[in-house]
């Protein structure tokens, strides 16, 4: 399996924040969801992927190529969608296309107009009159019209209404039918991922906690519920984090086997949702 | 990279409709032809920075298949191209209004434009968005206001240099000035390029 994006030991420090030792691989032909709380380092990572930021340490390769030597070749193959509108807001879509299209060797006008029609986008209205959802659709239409192999999206679903969010996810799913295309998108809405992501990369406080297939995540993590009397210093070691309430405890584990060995049938083991995992991992991995 | 230069026209097509009325206004005000050429040259390259000082624009340009070197090159080459075009259009307008002008007017305005661009372009990438326009406006007014006085003062008090310049033959003076301005412009280009390479968006 080939990696479209490869981060090797990447570190970027800011005054009050840093992303540290990121080793991230994005596999070709799959959709990877990039999750993490606000301020966890998602946008920084995506900016480094786009070469808007350069890492202090480490190596970043896209399509096996280095930005130092192959910046244009790499960007030809990427379609990007950002959280906010980056297009000139006073211009209409037609003029924006006039500016963006000649930048790409593989720009496909027919395809662009197909998307414009599909998304019902007005060509002659200024971008600033577009709703958030329309701006997203316009960015997407531009990102998809040059046969990009890798689509990078920073929070594409943020601020969208539920109906359009589903439409967008369906559309991304459709795009994935073409087996060569890779999608990497960040989100903090975990339910987006269940629908389309094949892989989940989870970042927290600037560190990559895991990057696994959605299947593995489901298999590796579980939510355990039981009576408080079961907990003691030894048994707690099987958990990543324990939440105590008067009615009993709820805990996250990444070692289901150990939990089964220790507690047997005295606890209930449930599937842990991504949100559960994010919630319990908050504050770093530490065994209580 | 030519697309990056062409982009300025697409962005400013509405403002460009005001271009000729603007020149006509100056002509009616009986402004010096050199000043008219200068102002006309300034319009497009500096108007572009209204867009380019925004972070979003830089994110967009840097996400498209352009290198940072190309983005800066398009600024500096674009300024020259638009200067030439602006001078062409202005000459025609002056001609239409039957206003005389000389090659010296054009040469003076070109030199001033290139020097002004060379000094201000790097500033656009140093200062934060929003601060830069007041700075440019003030420096332009200052230069226009007290610049000549300073030059006269220097000319009177640094007589060896003045004598040296006056003793040069006219072709030597022109060649020297052209070379000097070109060197300043290229140095400015180099500096801006270094600044831009290091920028984070």
XYZ file of N, CA, C and O in Angstrom, chain B residues 11-82:
288
model
N -8.875 41.132 -11.055
C -9.279 41.627 -9.743
C -9.756 43.073 -9.788
O -10.644 43.461 -9.062
N -9.100 43.845 -10.640
C -9.347 45.289 -10.572
C -10.146 45.818 -11.745
O -10.128 47.013 -12.010
N -10.827 44.922 -12.457
C -11.446 45.409 -13.694
C -12.429 46.548 -13.453
O -12.553 47.438 -14.276
N -13.109 46.532 -12.296
C -14.046 47.627 -12.035
C -13.306 48.927 -11.777
O -13.658 49.965 -12.316
N -12.262 48.841 -10.931
C -11.492 50.065 -10.634
C -10.855 50.623 -11.898
O -10.665 51.822 -12.026
N -10.530 49.713 -12.845
C -9.847 50.163 -14.051
C -10.729 51.078 -14.899
O -10.222 51.895 -15.662
N -12.051 50.931 -14.720
C -12.952 51.813 -15.462
C -12.714 53.268 -15.067
O -13.005 54.194 -15.823
N -12.186 53.452 -13.859
C -11.952 54.812 -13.375
C -10.595 55.353 -13.823
O -10.269 56.508 -13.580
N -9.805 54.453 -14.436
C -8.432 54.811 -14.766
C -8.357 56.070 -15.629
O -7.688 57.042 -15.270
N -9.074 56.050 -16.750
C -8.981 57.189 -17.675
C -9.611 58.471 -17.084
O -8.974 59.521 -17.104
N -10.823 58.381 -16.485
C -11.354 59.585 -15.833
C -10.369 60.179 -14.826
O -10.238 61.408 -14.725
N -9.658 59.289 -14.124
C -8.685 59.721 -13.132
C -7.568 60.544 -13.792
O -7.206 61.628 -13.317
N -7.057 60.020 -14.895
C -5.999 60.739 -15.619
C -6.539 62.066 -16.154
O -5.886 63.106 -16.046
N -7.763 61.991 -16.690
C -8.368 63.207 -17.250
C -8.492 64.280 -16.167
O -8.196 65.449 -16.399
N -8.867 63.846 -14.969
C -8.983 64.773 -13.841
C -7.652 65.505 -13.629
O -7.606 66.721 -13.515
N -6.572 64.729 -13.612
C -5.254 65.336 -13.424
C -4.897 66.291 -14.568
O -4.271 67.317 -14.353
N -5.298 65.893 -15.778
C -4.986 66.743 -16.928
C -5.721 68.075 -16.808
O -5.136 69.141 -17.004
N -7.011 67.981 -16.432
C -7.797 69.207 -16.285
C -7.225 70.077 -15.182
O -7.211 71.298 -15.273
N -6.707 69.426 -14.127
C -6.106 70.184 -13.031
C -4.751 70.763 -13.404
O -4.064 71.344 -12.558
N -4.363 70.544 -14.675
C -3.101 71.101 -15.164
C -1.889 70.574 -14.401
O -0.928 71.303 -14.143
N -1.959 69.314 -13.994
C -0.829 68.739 -13.256
C 0.355 68.550 -14.199
O 0.200 68.473 -15.418
N 1.530 68.469 -13.603
C 2.747 68.218 -14.366
C 2.653 66.844 -15.037
O 2.278 65.860 -14.392
N 2.982 66.748 -16.338
C 2.882 65.446 -17.015
C 3.655 64.339 -16.294
O 3.182 63.205 -16.213
N 4.807 64.656 -15.733
C 5.592 63.633 -15.026
C 4.798 63.066 -13.853
O 4.793 61.856 -13.614
N 4.093 63.977 -13.140
C 3.281 63.530 -12.001
C 2.135 62.644 -12.487
O 1.828 61.613 -11.876
N 1.520 63.026 -13.607
C 0.413 62.222 -14.142
C 0.914 60.816 -14.496
O 0.302 59.810 -14.133
N 2.058 60.747 -15.172
C 2.626 59.435 -15.513
C 2.893 58.619 -14.243
O 2.618 57.426 -14.189
N 3.416 59.284 -13.229
C 3.757 58.590 -11.992
C 2.507 58.024 -11.328
O 2.449 56.830 -10.992
N 1.501 58.876 -11.170
C 0.276 58.431 -10.498
C -0.380 57.295 -11.288
O -0.810 56.289 -10.726
N -0.408 57.428 -12.616
C -1.019 56.391 -13.447
C -0.283 55.064 -13.277
O -0.898 54.005 -13.202
N 1.037 55.110 -13.176
C 1.807 53.877 -13.020
C 1.548 53.220 -11.675
O 1.569 51.999 -11.544
N 1.299 54.044 -10.668
C 1.134 53.509 -9.312
C -0.155 52.723 -9.138
O -0.216 51.790 -8.339
N -1.198 53.110 -9.899
C -2.547 52.595 -9.593
C -2.614 51.072 -9.504
O -2.917 50.522 -8.450
N -2.299 50.362 -10.589
C -2.514 48.901 -10.576
C -1.584 48.182 -9.594
O -2.061 47.435 -8.748
N -0.283 48.383 -9.661
C 0.581 47.614 -8.754
C 0.257 47.825 -7.280
O 0.308 46.883 -6.497
N -0.087 49.047 -6.900
C -0.341 49.265 -5.479
C -1.744 48.855 -5.066
O -1.957 48.412 -3.949
N -2.672 48.972 -5.994
C -4.021 48.503 -5.701
C -4.022 47.003 -5.431
O -4.788 46.497 -4.620
N -3.151 46.267 -6.109
C -3.065 44.827 -5.920
C -2.818 44.468 -4.459
O -3.307 43.470 -3.967
N -2.072 45.318 -3.775
C -1.749 44.986 -2.388
C -2.945 45.089 -1.457
O -2.909 44.539 -0.357
N -3.988 45.795 -1.907
C -5.212 45.792 -1.111
C -5.672 44.344 -0.950
O -6.169 43.927 0.086
N -5.462 43.543 -2.007
C -5.833 42.131 -1.946
C -4.716 41.303 -1.343
O -4.941 40.415 -0.534
N -3.491 41.596 -1.752
C -2.398 40.702 -1.401
C -1.921 40.821 0.035
O -1.185 39.973 0.506
N -2.328 41.881 0.727
C -1.909 41.938 2.115
C -2.793 41.026 2.977
O -2.469 40.739 4.105
N -3.896 40.561 2.418
C -4.771 39.671 3.189
C -4.149 38.281 3.307
O -3.598 37.759 2.343
N -4.292 37.677 4.488
C -3.746 36.339 4.708
C -4.399 35.340 3.761
O -3.737 34.481 3.186
N -5.722 35.485 3.557
C -6.445 34.524 2.718
C -5.854 34.469 1.315
O -5.725 33.392 0.738
N -5.523 35.632 0.778
C -4.969 35.652 -0.577
C -3.649 34.891 -0.621
O -3.384 34.142 -1.553
N -2.838 35.075 0.400
C -1.565 34.368 0.429
C -1.754 32.873 0.596
O -1.012 32.082 0.019
N -2.752 32.488 1.388
C -3.035 31.057 1.525
C -3.459 30.498 0.172
O -2.982 29.449 -0.255
N -4.331 31.247 -0.517
C -4.789 30.780 -1.831
C -3.614 30.656 -2.807
O -3.398 29.601 -3.394
N -2.848 31.711 -2.960
C -1.766 31.689 -3.949
C -0.754 30.596 -3.634
O -0.232 29.938 -4.526
N -0.481 30.401 -2.357
C 0.504 29.398 -1.986
C -0.034 27.977 -2.034
O 0.736 27.028 -1.986
N -1.349 27.841 -2.094
C -1.914 26.501 -2.219
C -2.019 26.095 -3.681
O -2.106 24.915 -3.994
N -2.044 27.078 -4.551
C -2.058 26.780 -5.982
C -0.638 26.400 -6.406
O 0.320 26.690 -5.696
N -0.524 25.733 -7.551
C 0.823 25.326 -7.964
C 1.711 26.506 -8.398
O 2.050 26.640 -9.556
N 2.038 27.345 -7.461
C 3.016 28.410 -7.697
C 4.060 28.305 -6.595
O 3.738 27.909 -5.481
N 5.272 28.693 -6.907
C 6.263 28.758 -5.835
C 6.277 30.177 -5.296
O 5.788 31.109 -5.933
N 6.861 30.318 -4.124
C 6.906 31.654 -3.516
C 7.767 32.589 -4.360
O 7.469 33.778 -4.469
N 8.807 32.031 -4.946
C 9.665 32.840 -5.814
C 8.852 33.410 -6.977
O 9.005 34.579 -7.344
N 7.966 32.592 -7.530
C 7.140 33.058 -8.657
C 6.168 34.139 -8.226
O 5.908 35.087 -8.976
N 5.614 33.977 -7.023
C 4.639 34.957 -6.551
C 5.299 36.328 -6.431
O 4.747 37.341 -6.883
N 6.502 36.360 -5.870
C 7.214 37.640 -5.730
C 7.666 38.157 -7.100
O 7.535 39.344 -7.401
N 8.145 37.261 -7.939
C 8.576 37.682 -9.280
C 7.413 38.323 -10.026
O 7.588 39.324 -10.725
N 6.214 37.763 -9.848
C 5.057 38.326 -10.549
C 4.757 39.740 -10.064
O 4.278 40.575 -10.825
N 5.053 40.021 -8.787
C 4.867 41.383 -8.261
C 5.826 42.354 -8.960
O 5.440 43.415 -9.411
N 7.093 41.957 -9.009
C 8.113 42.889 -9.510
C 8.051 43.029 -11.028
O 8.204 44.134 -11.536
N 7.844 41.919 -11.724
C 7.728 42.015 -13.183
C 6.410 42.677 -13.552
O 6.350 43.493 -14.465
N 5.360 42.322 -12.796
C 4.048 42.906 -13.054
C 4.078 44.413 -12.926
O 3.496 45.130 -13.749
N 4.791 44.905 -11.909
C 4.868 46.356 -11.708
C 5.457 47.027 -12.950
O 4.974 48.063 -13.396
N 6.486 46.408 -13.524
C 7.108 47.005 -14.718
C 6.143 46.955 -15.907
O 5.960 47.950 -16.618
N 5.504 45.797 -16.072
C 4.574 45.659 -17.202
C 3.441 46.674 -17.095
O 3.096 47.370 -18.055
N 2.853 46.784 -15.885
C 1.736 47.713 -15.724
C 2.190 49.163 -15.844
O 1.432 50.023 -16.283
